[in-house]
Structures are given as C-alpha cells and as structure tokens.
C-alpha cells in the first residue's frame, strides 16, 4: 500500500518538531486519519509524540497540565468533537487560570454526507455531534482558537498555536478540524521551529525603576507578597537575593508553587481564605506584589490606606477577571525574574541604611522563629484522632529532595503549605485554578515529565472523587507512572461548610449542623485505585499506624506500584459535637 502524506501526518510532525513528547488522547470517530498516521509511524519506525490513552478527558488535560508545570514544555491533548471538549470540564479552567501552556485538538463532525470526500459522514453520531459553534464551548478559556481548514498550512498553524501558548502570560490553545481535512493529501512543508519561539520576557521600563527603589528604601516596613513566582526557579533565586539585601519579609498568598524557602528566616508564612487581618500586611508601609492574583482578601485583610503598593505581574490588569482591583501606585507588566534582576542590579550600589536593615532583619527573624514554634505546637500527636497538621508533618518526614508534591487539599490548602515547609523550587505544585479533580492526572503528568522523582498527591476525599480515580490509576499502571496519593478524608465537602459559616456564623445550618455535604454512607476510596490499577490500598484510622503506613507506601511507589492511603480525619459531621465536648471539658 502506498503511503499517503496527509494533514494528520503533517499535524503529528509539527508536534514532534515542537518538542511535544506526549499526546494525552481520548479518541473518537473524528480521528481515523490520525490513528492511521500513528499506526503507519509505528510500523515504519517514525518518531511521533507518544500516545497516552486516557479513559477520561479531565484526566488527560490535568496530566498535560502537570507535565508542563514540571518540565516547562507544553504537551498535546486530543479529544473527540464537542462531547470530548465538554468533558475536559474544569481542567480547562485550571489550565487557563494557572497559566499553563497546552495544545488541545478536537475533531469536528464531517462537513460532507454523501461520500464526496474521504472522511464523509458514515455514522449516525456525525449528525448528533454537529453543533453551530464548537470552539465557543471553550473560547473564554483559551488564548487562541482556530479551525484547520487545509493541510497546506497545518504546520504553521500548530507552531503558531504553541508560540501563543508559551508566550507570557501562558495558557491553553484549541484547534479543530473536520475528518475530510485530516484525510487530505498534501505536499510536505518544512518548518524551522526556532522561528516560532515564544515572545521574549518583558522588563520594567528603565525610567520606572528609580522611583520604585526610592519608595522602597524610604520604607520602614516593606513586604513582598507572591503566589506563583515559583513557576520560574530562577525567579525564586532572584527574589531571595533581593530580600536578603534589604531584609524584606515574604508572605505567600494562595501559593501554587514553592515561591520562597520556608526555612529562610525572611519567610513569614502563608495565607489562604484568611478571616483575620495579617499583622505584616497591616503594618507594612510598602508592599511589592509580585505574581499574585489574590494577595489579600480586602473584606477581612488589607493594607493600611497609607501603604505604598507596587504591582509586578505578567498580567497586572487581570483582564480575564471581571471584578479585580488592588489600588497601586504603579502596575508593571513584566516577567518576575527579569524585573528582579533589574532591581537587584540597582540596589547593589544604592545608599542603604544598614542600621535600619539590620534591625529589621532581627525583628523578622524573631517573627519567623515564633511562627514556626506555633506551627510545631499544631503538629501534636493524639491517641484518638489524626489531625491534618499531624498528618502533613508525617508526610513531610517521608519527603526528600527528590520529591514532588501535587497539592489539591482545598479546605486543608493552607495547612498543607504551612506544615510541609517546602524549600526547593519545583518541589510543590497547585493547579492555579478552582476546578476540582486536577490532582490525579497532574500526578501522572509530573511523573512522566521526570520519572526520577517520587510524586506524592495530596487531596481531600471530594477532590479525589472528582479526579476520576478509576481512570487515573488505570493510566498510572499502563504507562508505568507510579505515585502516592494521600486522601485527607473528612467524609464530606468541608469547603461549602466553611463558606456558609463565614457568611452565617450563627445561622440555622450551624445550629442544626446541617450543611448537606456529608458523604454517608462512606466509600472505601482507596479500593477504587486497587481495582482499577492494582495500587497498594490502605485505610488509616488509627494514628499509631500512620507513620508505618506512609513508609510502606513510599517503599511501594519506589518499587514501581502506585499507592493510596485513605486517612480518616475528624468527620465534618462530627465537628460541632467535638467542639461542644471540648468546650464542656474546658469548663
């Protein structure tokens, strides 16, 4: 049989040229030409990106997301027409809000129906899946959408899409094409990938630097707030140098990465849905926000009216958020590493009040030490219950410099960052969005991106169920991507309960302890992974078993088999009763 050079083959070649390693795919009736091209490549020994078969699209995109975070390289996701696009669901939101580059390709229903072209409609589903605006499903979450209409320029379109995806602020892109186009025979096009690189990093305007530094040096209580500067390891290095020079404390607000070493004496903690005023923010007379969407929540926690604020971010206007403002003296659209390099160069020879800096350093170090002592107290061991703080401290003990943490703790989000106390850039990742279920696929992606790492996924029981664990652990086993999952199981959705109490602290829901979030009857969650992917599965209710179980699970993962520990925390349905008993015993 004579080989045909088709749009599909050119598409796959373009992905290979762009250094895409994997296509996380959920195939359908729109992909025969792609399947044929892949089969031919396998037969002929042609190098194309490896197909990772994903029985659910949410897992596919989450895996590509996690891979890109660890490796810095965008991957491809292949889904089936509008139904597969719909099934990407919350993962699209996460990639968009998390600023993660990924290329999504979906077919469309054929546009001929009487055999006029190869690929014409021949299944009833082609009429059912024909919708008027398929890209409209995701357009609000994409940096770029485009329909491939011919194979003659498919390579240019793919490289352009990836160039856009990787240019700051990074994000997902979405391409579509019909079966007839994918089957089209075309002449081969040669592309030079180096001509399609992402745009260069943006810097601070030179004339803006001196006023910023002048305000900074005049401040008595400066503060840095960041959330995702750690997506770039070199930016962390520049931030540490900047802060050490001037003794500036760092606060991580809703972090998605390791942004500043937790053991550094200038690190002053984490905040999430903080319901009280942070004393460092309140006291600050100068705040530089670098790479943060939510540096504080103004209704409960904000700077004083006299504080001078500067805002540095790759997307400082947050045009994708309809309501957003942080009143600042100046906003800068700049790359964090580049901006900090500029500032470090300027302050290197600045006239600095060394007495003031040294005194501030002493005060911050004292604050840091006292804060860590409080954190240590919270990690107390109890004979009868496993607290999130104790569990996290135990996980910290089994981590080493070769560990990657995937964090989707949600109601325990701040607890995880606080008690893991990560110190190495690239050692912890969050989704960057609010779409639950990212954790499982992200762990697979992280492991595929760096097989030398031990990957630990931390999730609540709700997020675990959202992650489609049956699909996750089937993929993990099939593609030799073992990881440890620890479920912080409080047998319900705690976050809606916390949200209700924040608005109605003395309401009827609190009085009756009825929040409609209880997971009764309780599922044996770890057994899902055991059945679907042969994972080591264990439920932990006794605190005395916890450390032994963690060590056994880590040993299992390092031997090549995934593990799931379903750890029972105090149930959310029992929290009111436990609080009353505690108050009674105190009296």
XYZ file of C-alpha atoms in Angstrom:
587
model
C 0.000 0.000 0.000
C 1.373 3.408 -0.995
C 1.963 5.772 1.879
C -0.177 8.915 1.849
C 1.140 12.196 3.252
C -1.916 13.746 4.889
C -2.897 16.678 7.049
C -2.877 14.296 10.003
C 0.695 13.235 9.340
C 1.779 16.867 8.983
C -0.017 17.708 12.239
C 1.842 14.973 14.112
C 5.135 16.002 12.527
C 4.572 19.577 13.697
C 4.034 18.411 17.272
C 7.221 16.355 17.077
C 9.143 19.363 15.723
C 7.822 21.454 18.607
C 9.321 19.005 21.136
C 5.964 17.659 22.310
C 6.630 14.300 23.969
C 3.102 13.049 24.680
C -0.388 13.297 23.272
C -2.872 12.612 26.062
C -5.712 11.276 23.992
C -9.320 10.190 24.122
C -10.028 9.042 20.595
C -13.296 9.103 18.676
C -14.973 8.878 15.264
C -13.256 12.085 14.110
C -9.740 10.624 14.353
C -9.397 7.797 11.757
C -6.803 9.721 9.735
C -4.752 10.452 12.867
C -4.990 6.818 14.006
C -3.884 5.657 10.563
C -0.916 8.060 10.572
C 0.112 6.898 14.049
C -0.151 3.224 13.085
C 1.948 3.809 9.988
C 4.558 5.691 12.017
C 4.795 2.838 14.486
C 5.175 0.315 11.673
C 7.817 2.387 9.875
C 9.727 3.465 12.996
C 8.879 7.152 12.579
C 9.165 9.255 15.709
C 5.929 10.952 16.724
C 4.831 12.000 20.217
C 3.759 9.009 22.299
C 0.039 8.424 22.705
C -1.184 8.185 26.308
C -4.664 6.673 26.182
C -6.852 8.435 28.733
C -10.295 6.981 29.533
C -11.436 10.414 30.685
C -10.689 13.843 29.229
C -10.435 15.561 32.624
C -7.508 13.284 33.430
C -5.923 13.856 30.012
C -5.786 17.633 30.327
C -4.775 17.501 34.001
C -1.884 15.209 33.044
C -0.739 17.584 30.307
C -1.062 20.411 32.842
C 1.133 18.632 35.403
C 3.689 17.661 32.769
C 4.031 21.259 31.597
C 4.455 22.536 35.161
C 7.299 20.131 35.918
C 9.065 20.206 32.545
C 8.232 23.694 31.285
C 7.234 22.115 27.959
C 3.663 22.155 26.609
C 2.055 18.859 25.688
C -0.902 17.999 23.463
C -4.379 16.755 24.348
C -6.532 15.023 21.737
C -10.277 14.799 22.355
C -13.427 13.811 20.482
C -15.512 16.618 18.895
C -17.761 18.740 21.135
C -18.573 15.935 23.587
C -14.934 15.342 24.389
C -14.407 19.088 24.598
C -17.247 19.334 27.121
C -15.694 16.510 29.138
C -12.479 18.493 29.590
C -14.606 20.475 32.022
C -12.864 22.056 34.982
C -9.421 21.130 33.640
C -9.813 23.891 31.028
C -10.467 26.399 33.786
C -7.369 25.193 35.657
C -5.046 25.500 32.674
C -6.390 28.976 31.901
C -6.256 30.326 35.443
C -2.987 28.513 36.178
C -1.333 29.988 33.065
C -0.196 26.585 31.832
C 0.646 26.056 28.147
C -1.079 23.122 26.463
C -2.384 22.450 22.955
C -5.851 20.888 22.731
C -7.011 19.409 19.439
C -10.560 18.241 18.748
C -12.113 16.965 15.584
C -15.463 18.157 14.286
C -18.299 16.388 12.535
C -17.615 15.842 8.814
C -18.951 18.597 6.546
C -19.987 16.270 3.682
C -22.559 13.471 3.849
C -22.725 11.667 0.507
C -19.170 10.417 0.134
C -17.922 13.462 -1.750
C -14.586 13.307 0.106
C -12.688 10.725 2.088
C -13.928 11.013 5.675
C -17.502 11.956 4.745
C -20.253 11.203 7.262
C -20.920 7.492 7.675
C -22.149 7.165 11.279
C -25.352 8.491 12.839
C -23.345 10.253 15.562
C -21.936 12.667 12.997
C -25.310 14.418 12.845
C -25.843 14.328 16.613
C -22.427 15.855 17.329
C -22.761 18.630 14.756
C -23.044 21.897 16.722
C -23.057 25.509 15.485
C -20.086 26.796 17.474
C -17.863 24.093 18.923
C -14.937 26.449 19.781
C -17.439 28.614 21.639
C -17.543 25.954 24.359
C -14.015 26.888 25.408
C -13.293 30.234 23.752
C -13.484 32.162 27.018
C -10.709 29.990 28.467
C -8.306 29.922 25.528
C -5.518 32.205 24.393
C -6.188 31.136 20.804
C -8.744 29.086 18.883
C -8.584 28.168 15.206
C -10.088 25.731 12.726
C -7.589 23.938 10.494
C -9.197 24.166 7.040
C -6.408 22.669 4.926
C -3.288 20.610 5.406
C -1.285 23.001 3.298
C -0.556 25.279 6.252
C -1.267 22.965 9.201
C 2.330 23.107 10.405
C 2.294 26.874 10.515
C -0.955 26.812 12.488
C 0.364 24.297 15.032
C 3.605 26.192 15.585
C 1.750 29.491 15.854
C -0.641 27.988 18.411
C 2.235 26.705 20.533
C 4.055 30.027 20.215
C 0.979 31.757 21.624
C 0.526 29.124 24.343
C 4.105 29.613 25.554
C 4.181 33.404 25.401
C 3.556 35.207 28.676
C 1.013 35.001 30.155
C 0.996 31.368 29.106
C -2.159 29.334 28.615
C -4.091 26.742 26.618
C -4.905 26.884 22.901
C -7.580 24.989 20.983
C -7.518 23.708 17.405
C -10.222 21.864 15.484
C -10.547 20.199 12.118
C -13.029 18.016 10.222
C -12.364 14.458 9.077
C -12.184 15.438 5.412
C -9.396 17.935 6.139
C -7.470 15.464 8.257
C -7.620 12.951 5.383
C -6.462 15.488 2.766
C -3.297 14.579 0.865
C -0.805 17.452 0.806
C 2.764 18.284 -0.104
C 5.200 18.143 2.758
C 6.118 21.516 4.290
C 9.451 22.139 6.009
C 9.336 24.288 9.148
C 12.122 25.837 11.204
C 10.867 25.653 14.826
C 13.391 28.233 16.018
C 11.400 30.837 14.067
C 8.317 30.169 16.203
C 9.704 30.769 19.678
C 7.582 32.499 22.346
C 7.966 36.241 22.770
C 10.889 37.435 24.874
C 10.362 38.187 28.572
C 9.202 41.720 29.348
C 11.234 44.022 31.605
C 10.477 47.064 33.753
C 10.670 50.327 31.850
C 14.075 51.812 32.849
C 12.615 55.191 33.831
C 10.233 53.480 36.277
C 12.887 51.708 38.343
C 14.370 54.618 40.297
C 11.015 55.866 41.692
C 10.174 52.337 42.853
C 13.550 51.865 44.537
C 13.317 55.321 46.146
C 9.970 54.421 47.742
C 11.319 51.038 48.812
C 14.408 52.441 50.521
C 12.317 55.047 52.327
C 10.053 52.378 53.838
C 10.383 51.187 57.417
C 8.286 48.042 56.986
C 8.431 46.763 53.412
C 6.782 43.462 52.467
C 6.750 41.117 49.463
C 3.577 39.167 48.657
C 3.637 36.463 45.993
C 1.652 33.436 44.818
C 3.297 31.893 41.750
C 6.737 33.399 41.224
C 7.999 29.857 41.829
C 6.850 28.701 38.412
C 10.272 30.003 37.366
C 13.041 28.579 39.564
C 15.447 31.373 38.645
C 12.923 33.981 39.747
C 12.964 32.427 43.234
C 16.734 32.807 43.337
C 16.468 36.484 42.372
C 13.753 37.068 44.981
C 15.869 35.557 47.757
C 18.798 37.791 46.770
C 16.556 40.869 46.671
C 15.002 40.194 50.066
C 18.284 39.331 51.774
C 19.874 42.576 50.643
C 17.155 44.722 52.259
C 15.761 42.360 54.921
C 12.281 42.239 53.380
C 9.837 39.623 54.710
C 7.901 37.428 52.272
C 4.282 36.344 52.618
C 2.881 33.674 50.293
C -0.774 34.245 49.500
C -2.678 31.315 47.966
C 0.586 29.837 46.645
C 0.656 27.475 43.671
C 4.398 26.810 43.834
C 7.347 26.915 46.225
C 7.910 30.654 45.974
C 10.383 31.274 48.800
C 12.163 28.697 51.009
C 10.026 28.068 54.080
C 13.086 27.670 56.300
C 14.526 31.030 55.281
C 14.370 33.487 58.231
C 12.675 36.077 55.999
C 9.797 33.726 55.175
C 6.747 34.818 57.177
C 4.091 32.263 56.375
C 1.129 31.535 54.156
C -2.430 32.735 53.862
C -5.479 31.455 52.033
C -9.072 32.345 52.952
C -7.738 34.260 55.932
C -10.590 35.580 58.077
C -8.410 37.866 60.211
C -6.072 40.737 59.494
C -2.499 39.692 58.757
C -0.272 41.798 61.004
C 2.528 42.114 58.432
C 0.132 43.443 55.801
C -1.433 45.819 58.318
C 1.922 47.167 59.473
C 3.542 47.444 56.023
C 4.212 50.909 54.636
C 5.439 49.485 51.308
C 4.205 46.307 49.600
C 5.525 44.905 46.362
C 3.152 42.301 44.963
C 4.915 40.001 42.502
C 2.987 37.359 40.561
C -0.191 37.123 42.603
C -3.858 37.189 41.669
C -5.151 37.430 45.247
C -2.505 38.989 47.505
C -5.145 39.521 50.204
C -8.934 39.401 50.639
C -9.951 43.019 51.321
C -13.115 42.309 53.314
C -11.010 40.818 56.122
C -7.390 41.575 55.446
C -5.785 44.500 53.623
C -3.006 47.100 53.849
C -3.376 50.407 55.611
C -4.556 53.370 53.495
C -1.092 54.907 53.762
C 0.738 51.889 52.362
C 2.518 52.336 49.028
C 1.824 49.396 46.724
C 3.626 48.381 43.548
C 2.305 45.550 41.390
C 4.523 43.418 39.125
C 2.877 40.645 37.146
C 2.808 39.184 33.655
C -0.911 40.086 33.599
C -1.251 43.038 36.017
C -4.726 44.132 34.872
C -6.300 40.653 35.170
C -8.462 41.317 32.143
C -9.897 37.813 32.417
C -11.404 38.671 35.806
C -14.457 40.894 35.592
C -14.055 42.219 39.158
C -10.499 42.818 40.292
C -8.566 45.756 41.652
C -5.647 46.292 44.000
C -5.092 50.058 44.250
C -1.400 50.506 43.476
C 0.937 53.398 42.789
C 2.183 51.658 39.648
C 1.379 48.487 37.737
C 4.046 46.739 35.679
C 3.534 44.082 33.008
C 6.854 42.325 33.451
C 8.481 38.960 33.899
C 9.334 38.425 37.579
C 12.859 37.117 37.025
C 13.718 39.910 34.612
C 12.252 42.629 36.854
C 14.066 41.322 39.938
C 17.356 41.146 38.051
C 16.908 44.802 37.181
C 16.080 45.748 40.764
C 18.949 43.696 42.184
C 21.364 45.481 39.886
C 20.126 48.889 41.047
C 20.117 48.200 44.788
C 23.579 46.656 44.568
C 25.051 50.178 44.647
C 22.190 52.001 46.395
C 22.649 54.077 49.518
C 21.102 51.743 52.078
C 20.532 52.500 55.768
C 22.364 49.453 57.097
C 21.375 50.078 60.713
C 17.701 50.120 59.774
C 18.070 46.988 57.615
C 19.916 45.083 60.346
C 17.318 45.993 62.961
C 14.515 44.949 60.623
C 16.275 41.664 59.938
C 16.387 40.892 63.658
C 12.687 41.622 64.073
C 11.702 39.483 61.079
C 13.847 36.583 62.201
C 12.216 36.781 65.621
C 8.777 36.765 63.948
C 9.781 33.795 61.777
C 11.017 31.786 64.761
C 7.901 32.441 66.854
C 5.681 31.498 63.915
C 7.479 28.175 63.466
C 7.111 27.412 67.165
C 3.345 27.865 66.816
C 3.316 25.627 63.767
C 5.186 22.935 65.690
C 2.637 23.011 68.508
C -0.151 22.404 65.988
C 1.528 19.166 64.871
C 0.819 17.463 68.198
C 0.146 13.716 68.201
C -3.184 12.496 69.632
C -4.057 8.920 70.541
C -7.608 9.067 69.245
C -7.636 11.261 66.127
C -5.453 12.167 63.161
C -5.356 15.925 62.632
C -4.494 17.452 59.239
C -1.493 19.159 60.841
C -0.082 15.920 62.243
C -0.732 14.047 59.004
C 1.059 16.723 56.988
C 4.021 16.728 59.368
C 4.302 12.953 58.930
C 4.249 13.352 55.140
C 6.998 15.967 55.465
C 9.167 13.346 57.168
C 8.990 10.952 54.192
C 9.782 13.677 51.647
C 13.312 14.223 50.397
C 14.972 16.481 47.837
C 13.724 14.141 45.114
C 10.018 14.562 45.999
C 7.359 16.457 44.071
C 4.145 17.311 45.897
C 0.906 17.758 43.959
C -1.384 19.757 46.252
C -5.170 19.796 45.913
C -6.027 19.910 49.606
C -8.729 22.648 49.278
C -10.066 23.057 52.846
C -6.616 21.988 54.092
C -4.757 24.063 51.495
C -3.081 26.414 53.961
C -2.370 23.563 56.385
C -0.506 21.652 53.685
C 1.763 24.534 52.712
C 2.333 25.514 56.340
C 3.330 22.079 57.593
C 5.086 20.698 54.510
C 7.507 23.656 54.725
C 8.975 23.130 51.265
C 12.314 24.741 50.497
C 13.237 23.718 46.958
C 11.884 25.413 43.802
C 9.827 22.993 41.750
C 9.015 20.767 44.729
C 5.290 21.562 45.056
C 2.544 22.468 42.598
C -1.088 23.524 42.744
C -3.497 23.759 39.830
C -3.724 27.549 39.903
C -7.481 27.307 39.441
C -10.596 26.169 41.237
C -11.620 23.165 39.148
C -11.530 20.159 41.468
C -10.123 16.815 40.323
C -6.795 18.035 38.948
C -4.681 16.029 41.404
C -4.671 12.547 39.861
C -3.940 13.493 36.274
C -1.403 16.091 37.401
C 0.479 13.440 39.372
C 0.678 11.254 36.254
C 1.939 14.203 34.205
C 4.527 15.103 36.835
C 5.841 11.535 36.942
C 6.038 11.271 33.148
C 7.841 14.619 32.994
C 10.509 13.461 35.462
C 10.470 9.694 36.173
C 13.336 10.126 38.654
C 11.038 11.960 41.100
C 8.851 10.499 43.823
C 5.448 12.086 43.266
C 3.013 12.488 46.171
C -0.534 13.688 45.524
C -2.357 15.264 48.475
C -6.120 15.613 48.109
C -9.354 15.723 50.018
C -11.903 12.961 49.586
C -14.103 15.242 47.480
C -11.276 16.208 45.106
C -10.206 12.576 44.898
C -13.650 11.584 43.639
C -13.656 14.478 41.156
C -10.342 13.257 39.726
C -11.898 10.127 38.144
C -9.583 7.827 40.143
C -10.524 4.717 38.158
C -9.159 6.335 35.004
C -6.175 7.857 36.814
C -4.938 4.585 38.248
C -5.534 2.590 35.093
C -3.295 5.088 33.247
C -0.744 5.045 36.061
C -0.372 1.283 35.794
C -0.424 1.091 31.998
C 2.252 3.742 31.490
C 4.443 2.941 34.483
C 3.821 6.230 36.277
C 3.515 5.250 39.956
C 2.791 7.824 42.647
C 1.447 8.050 46.184
C -1.969 9.533 46.900
C -2.820 10.585 50.437
C -6.519 11.323 50.930
C -7.339 13.802 53.687
C -10.677 12.136 54.322
C -13.173 14.056 56.454
C -16.094 12.205 54.817
C -17.632 15.242 53.172
C -17.183 18.588 51.474
C -15.781 20.878 54.128
C -15.348 23.947 51.934
C -19.100 24.662 51.462
C -19.492 24.342 55.225
C -16.701 26.851 55.819
C -18.212 29.216 53.249
C -21.607 29.027 54.947
C -20.156 29.668 58.402
C -18.194 32.651 57.097
C -21.434 34.323 55.993
C -23.828 32.877 58.620
C -21.676 32.080 61.694
C -24.720 31.819 63.973
C -27.200 30.611 61.394
C -29.601 27.686 61.353
C -27.165 25.495 59.399
C -24.676 25.862 62.241
C -27.371 25.358 64.889
C -28.654 22.145 63.312
C -25.298 21.015 61.891
C -26.992 20.531 58.527
C -24.808 21.633 55.623
C -25.807 18.941 53.069
C -22.183 17.950 52.489
C -21.908 14.665 54.404
C -20.593 11.664 52.420
C -22.726 8.997 54.087
C -22.517 6.052 53.524
C -18.726 6.220 53.347
C -16.989 4.738 50.307
C -13.779 2.729 50.599
C -11.922 5.169 48.368
C -8.508 3.507 48.157
C -10.078 0.325 46.796
C -11.026 2.180 43.598
C -7.335 2.546 42.800
C -6.630 -1.063 43.753
C -9.351 -2.374 41.445
C -8.583 -0.079 38.509
C -4.810 -0.015 38.599
C -3.500 -2.580 41.042
C -2.486 0.108 43.529
C -1.461 -0.582 47.110
C -4.595 0.457 49.019
C -4.949 1.082 52.725
C -7.364 2.882 55.027
C -5.816 4.511 58.110
C -7.982 5.340 61.122
C -5.522 4.669 63.947
C -2.908 7.428 64.463
C -0.392 4.824 65.637
C -0.420 3.198 62.171
C 0.193 6.366 60.195
C 3.980 6.610 60.025
C 4.423 2.917 59.293
C 1.804 3.119 56.538
C 3.471 6.144 54.935
C 6.857 4.446 54.893
C 5.364 1.287 53.390
C 3.513 3.315 50.756
C 6.651 5.237 49.749
C 8.571 1.961 49.513
C 5.819 0.562 47.295
C 5.842 3.568 44.969
C 9.615 3.440 44.608
C 9.275 -0.225 43.636
C 7.041 0.812 40.699
C 3.497 0.472 42.042
C 1.114 3.275 42.931
C -0.245 3.554 46.454
C -3.298 5.211 48.003
C -3.608 5.927 51.715
C -7.136 6.861 52.753
C -6.510 8.701 56.018
C -9.513 9.361 58.238
C -9.500 12.825 59.794
C -12.273 14.030 62.136
C -15.512 13.882 60.102
C -17.079 17.218 59.229
C -20.432 15.910 60.507
C -18.884 15.471 63.960
C -17.066 18.798 64.234
C -19.862 20.638 66.054
C -20.150 17.819 68.589
C -16.382 17.711 69.109
C -16.293 21.468 69.626
C -19.077 21.285 72.227
C -17.324 18.436 74.060
C -14.079 20.393 74.089
C -15.812 23.497 75.435
C -17.578 21.415 78.098
C -14.329 19.783 79.227
C -12.691 23.219 79.418
C -15.490 24.449 81.696
